[in-house]
Amino acid sequence: MPKVLVSDPIDQVGIDILSQVAQVDIKTGLPPEQLVQIIPEYDALMIRSGTRVTADVIDAGKNLKIIGRAGVGVDNVDVTAATRRGIVVVNSPEGNTIAAAEHTLAMMMSLSRYIPDANQSTKSGKWDRKSYTGNEVYNKTLGVVGLGKIGAHVATVARAMGMKLLAYDPFVSVERAEQLNCRLVELDMLFQESDYITLHIPKTPETANLINAAAIARMKPTTRIINCARGGIIDEAALAAALQEGKIAGAALDVFGSEPLGESPLTALGKEIVLTPHLGASTEEAQVNVAVDVAEQIRDVLLGLPARSAVNIPGLRPDLLEQLKPYLQLAETLGNLVGQLAGGRIESLNIGLQGELATNQSQPIVIAALKGLLSHALQERVNYVNASIEAKERGIRVIETRDASVRDYAGSLQLTAKGSLGEHSVTGALLGDNEIRITSLNDFPINVPPNRHMLFTLHRDMPGIIGSIGSLLGGFNVNIASMQVGRKIVRGDAVMVLSIDDPLPDNILEEVKKVSGIRDAYTVTL
Ligand SMILES: NC(=O)c1ccc[n+]([C@@H]2O[C@H](COP(=O)([O-])OP(=O)(O)OC[C@H]3O[C@@H](n4cnc5c(N)ncnc54)[C@H](O)[C@@H]3O)[C@@H](O)[C@H]2O)c1
Ligand SMILES: O=C(O)CC[C@@H](O)C(=O)O
């Protein structure tokens, strides 16, 4: 039974799902050195934001197949190291959207009406009404930085509260922004015109310290900033100084450059700042959502099924993946075949997408072909996660060509591998029942299903050659399941494809190559 380590607090419903297929160990609050020590025994790791999955943890996780982040941000996981090792990293992109958006709105209102401080004051026995005169958000301008899932929900609710909306998101269309009643503007204008600025972007090299002293200098003295996205997007020292000097009116932060927050100039500030300990996703509903979402994906991957929200596998909706699955199988089979035919060091792989395949999203097909190409050499060490990286590291140039006019089959795929030992090309297609057919070899037409063990020859089309090969193999007790010849002209060059029941030993292959008329021969195990 596979073993799953749950190293952060996860809702029980997730543990129950994992327990259907695995032994689940819950060990939270582990120091990094202890995690490195115990990780080798686990097939999967499930975390929230508390566990840092460093390259050391990933290297030590010899059996790890999947890391599941019960939440959105995967910045506590070294995704590059995981990808290199072929470990799938999954998250829950939508499970806590509403929770994080509602926390943002709560922060905005708390800040505007000084609720946290007024609450504390009242609880201490005071009746201070003068110190807590706030502001309305109605008719004020909210600048949304990042109009993704959370940003969009915040914008929708803020609009219903009568706010005017500006948005900055270079990856969102004007139409989408208009749908949300947001005016897309440049960041500088958003800084200058907003009464409230809310951040809903990931932390990336581009967004680190996006809100710094220079950005704050562009804002109005009445501006209030809310960050329920990621720590490190705001320069906390610059923010504390700006608040102290009254350059802006307030800030509400749920996330920090370093968590837990510890000592910080922010904690010494008064009612102009509201701080929460990364509570954006902390609702019962969100915790159930993310636990179910991620536990189901871990369960599926442990059962050999695809994950629906892998962050390091090209994004494909599950329904599209289901649709493309037979073609992925075709690409993998042809990649494996052409890799073995080419042998040696592969320099380039040309992927020809024909017919309906030419109009499809090609990235998954390319990855499947590369996985197949490398699988003979790397066996199970290559998978959908790391196939592209492995190919790149081996200097394999990938060229894609498309020809929608080829209509022999609904869709067909031609792979041409060029390497140190020469160039080979195979084409394949799917029959009506999604059965794979190899439809050409080095441009010679054939029509054979792939078989576990196969023998391919390049030869001269002449009388007796089929008989000679048949007798030779029979003499060595090799059982032939099927045989087919492909040629373009009579008595010209030709190919022969034999499906055989067992792998062909090298000494017999050498005998095949000696048969009169045979130019070359190759064995393949698929
Ligand atoms: N506080 C919490 O507990 C909590 C909970 C959930 C999510 N989050 C964080 O909230 C953030 C947003 O999450 P989401 O689910 O809305 O993500 P999302 O991917 O749906 O949206 C992110 C948006 O940011 C935009 N973006 C990326 N780079 C940008 C840039 N340089 N400038 C402007 N826009 C940029 C993208 O185009 C996208 O529209 C993430 O950082 C996530 O980790 C925090
Ligand atoms: O696990 C949490 O509570 C935080 C989650 C949040 O930061 C996220 O990115 O989804």
Short mmCIF file of C-alpha atoms and ligand atoms in Angstrom, two decimals, residues 48-49 69 71-75 92-97 99-101 103-104 144-152 168-172 187 199-208 210 227-231 233 254-255 259 276-282 287, ligand 1:
data_model
loop_
_atom_site.label_atom_id
_atom_site.label_comp_id
_atom_site.label_asym_id
_atom_site.label_seq_id
_atom_site.Cartn_x
_atom_site.Cartn_y
_atom_site.Cartn_z
CA ARG A 48 -0.71 23.64 3.24
CA SER A 49 1.40 26.77 3.51
CA ARG A 69 -0.75 21.72 -1.88
CA GLY A 71 -4.48 25.77 -1.43
CA VAL A 72 -3.48 27.96 -4.38
CA GLY A 73 0.08 29.24 -3.91
CA VAL A 74 2.87 26.74 -4.47
CA ASP A 75 5.63 29.15 -3.54
CA SER A 92 -6.50 23.51 -5.48
CA PRO A 93 -6.87 26.56 -7.71
CA GLU A 94 -10.44 27.40 -6.73
CA GLY A 95 -11.17 25.77 -3.38
CA ASN A 96 -10.43 28.88 -1.31
CA THR A 97 -11.25 31.66 -3.80
CA ALA A 99 -12.72 32.57 1.44
CA ALA A 100 -9.77 34.71 0.34
CA ALA A 101 -12.01 37.25 -1.42
CA HIS A 103 -11.30 37.97 3.91
CA THR A 104 -10.08 40.78 1.65
CA VAL A 144 -7.56 45.71 -8.08
CA VAL A 145 -4.07 44.47 -8.92
CA GLY A 146 -4.54 40.98 -10.42
CA LEU A 147 -7.96 40.30 -11.88
CA GLY A 148 -7.85 36.51 -11.54
CA LYS A 149 -10.24 34.37 -9.53
CA ILE A 150 -9.98 36.19 -6.20
CA GLY A 151 -9.56 39.65 -7.71
CA ALA A 152 -12.68 39.10 -9.84
CA TYR A 168 -4.25 46.28 -13.51
CA ASP A 169 -3.57 42.84 -14.96
CA PRO A 170 -1.48 42.55 -18.13
CA PHE A 171 -2.86 39.06 -18.79
CA VAL A 172 -6.55 39.92 -18.75
CA LEU A 187 -0.23 50.46 -12.61
CA LEU A 199 -3.44 42.88 -4.35
CA HIS A 200 -4.41 39.53 -5.90
CA ILE A 201 -1.29 38.47 -7.76
CA PRO A 202 1.23 35.70 -7.23
CA LYS A 203 4.66 36.54 -5.88
CA THR A 204 7.04 36.38 -8.82
CA PRO A 205 10.32 38.18 -9.59
CA GLU A 206 8.16 40.86 -11.33
CA THR A 207 5.82 41.36 -8.37
CA ALA A 208 8.37 41.21 -5.52
CA LEU A 210 5.83 45.94 -6.24
CA ASN A 227 -2.73 42.45 0.77
CA CYS A 228 -4.32 39.03 1.10
CA ALA A 229 -2.20 37.59 -1.71
CA ARG A 230 1.43 36.92 -0.86
CA GLY A 231 4.07 38.34 1.44
CA ILE A 233 4.82 41.92 -2.75
CA ASP A 254 -2.83 38.89 5.88
CA VAL A 255 0.49 37.75 4.41
CA GLU A 259 5.82 34.01 8.35
CA THR A 276 -4.11 38.78 10.45
CA PRO A 277 -1.98 35.60 10.53
CA HIS A 278 -2.52 34.31 6.95
CA LEU A 279 -6.20 33.58 7.50
CA GLY A 280 -7.40 34.18 3.92
CA ALA A 281 -8.21 30.51 3.32
CA SER A 282 -9.25 29.75 6.87
CA GLN A 287 -10.68 23.87 4.10
N1 LIG B 1 -4.24 34.78 1.97
C1 LIG B 1 -4.55 33.58 1.63
O1 LIG B 1 -4.73 32.71 2.46
C2 LIG B 1 -4.70 33.24 0.18
C3 LIG B 1 -5.67 32.31 -0.21
C4 LIG B 1 -5.79 32.00 -1.55
C5 LIG B 1 -4.94 32.60 -2.48
N2 LIG B 1 -4.00 33.46 -2.06
C6 LIG B 1 -3.13 34.14 -3.01
O2 LIG B 1 -3.91 35.08 -3.75
C7 LIG B 1 -3.30 35.33 -5.01
C8 LIG B 1 -4.34 35.32 -6.12
O3 LIG B 1 -4.93 34.06 -6.21
P1 LIG B 1 -5.97 33.71 -7.39
O4 LIG B 1 -6.56 32.39 -7.03
O5 LIG B 1 -6.85 34.85 -7.65
O6 LIG B 1 -4.95 33.50 -8.57
P2 LIG B 1 -5.27 33.65 -10.15
O7 LIG B 1 -4.16 32.92 -10.82
O8 LIG B 1 -6.66 33.29 -10.45
O9 LIG B 1 -5.07 35.21 -10.41
C9 LIG B 1 -3.84 35.84 -10.38
C10 LIG B 1 -3.91 36.98 -11.38
O10 LIG B 1 -2.72 37.73 -11.28
C11 LIG B 1 -2.38 38.17 -12.58
N3 LIG B 1 -0.98 38.53 -12.61
C12 LIG B 1 0.11 37.72 -12.68
N4 LIG B 1 1.23 38.46 -12.68
C13 LIG B 1 0.83 39.76 -12.61
C14 LIG B 1 1.53 40.99 -12.59
N5 LIG B 1 2.86 41.03 -12.64
N6 LIG B 1 0.80 42.14 -12.52
C15 LIG B 1 -0.55 42.09 -12.48
N7 LIG B 1 -1.27 40.95 -12.52
C16 LIG B 1 -0.58 39.80 -12.58
C17 LIG B 1 -2.73 37.01 -13.47
O11 LIG B 1 -2.94 37.41 -14.80
C18 LIG B 1 -4.03 36.52 -12.84
O12 LIG B 1 -5.16 37.09 -13.46
C19 LIG B 1 -2.21 34.28 -5.14
O13 LIG B 1 -0.98 34.85 -4.80
C20 LIG B 1 -2.58 33.25 -4.09
O14 LIG B 1 -1.47 32.52 -3.64
C21 LIG B 1 -3.87 33.82 -0.76
#
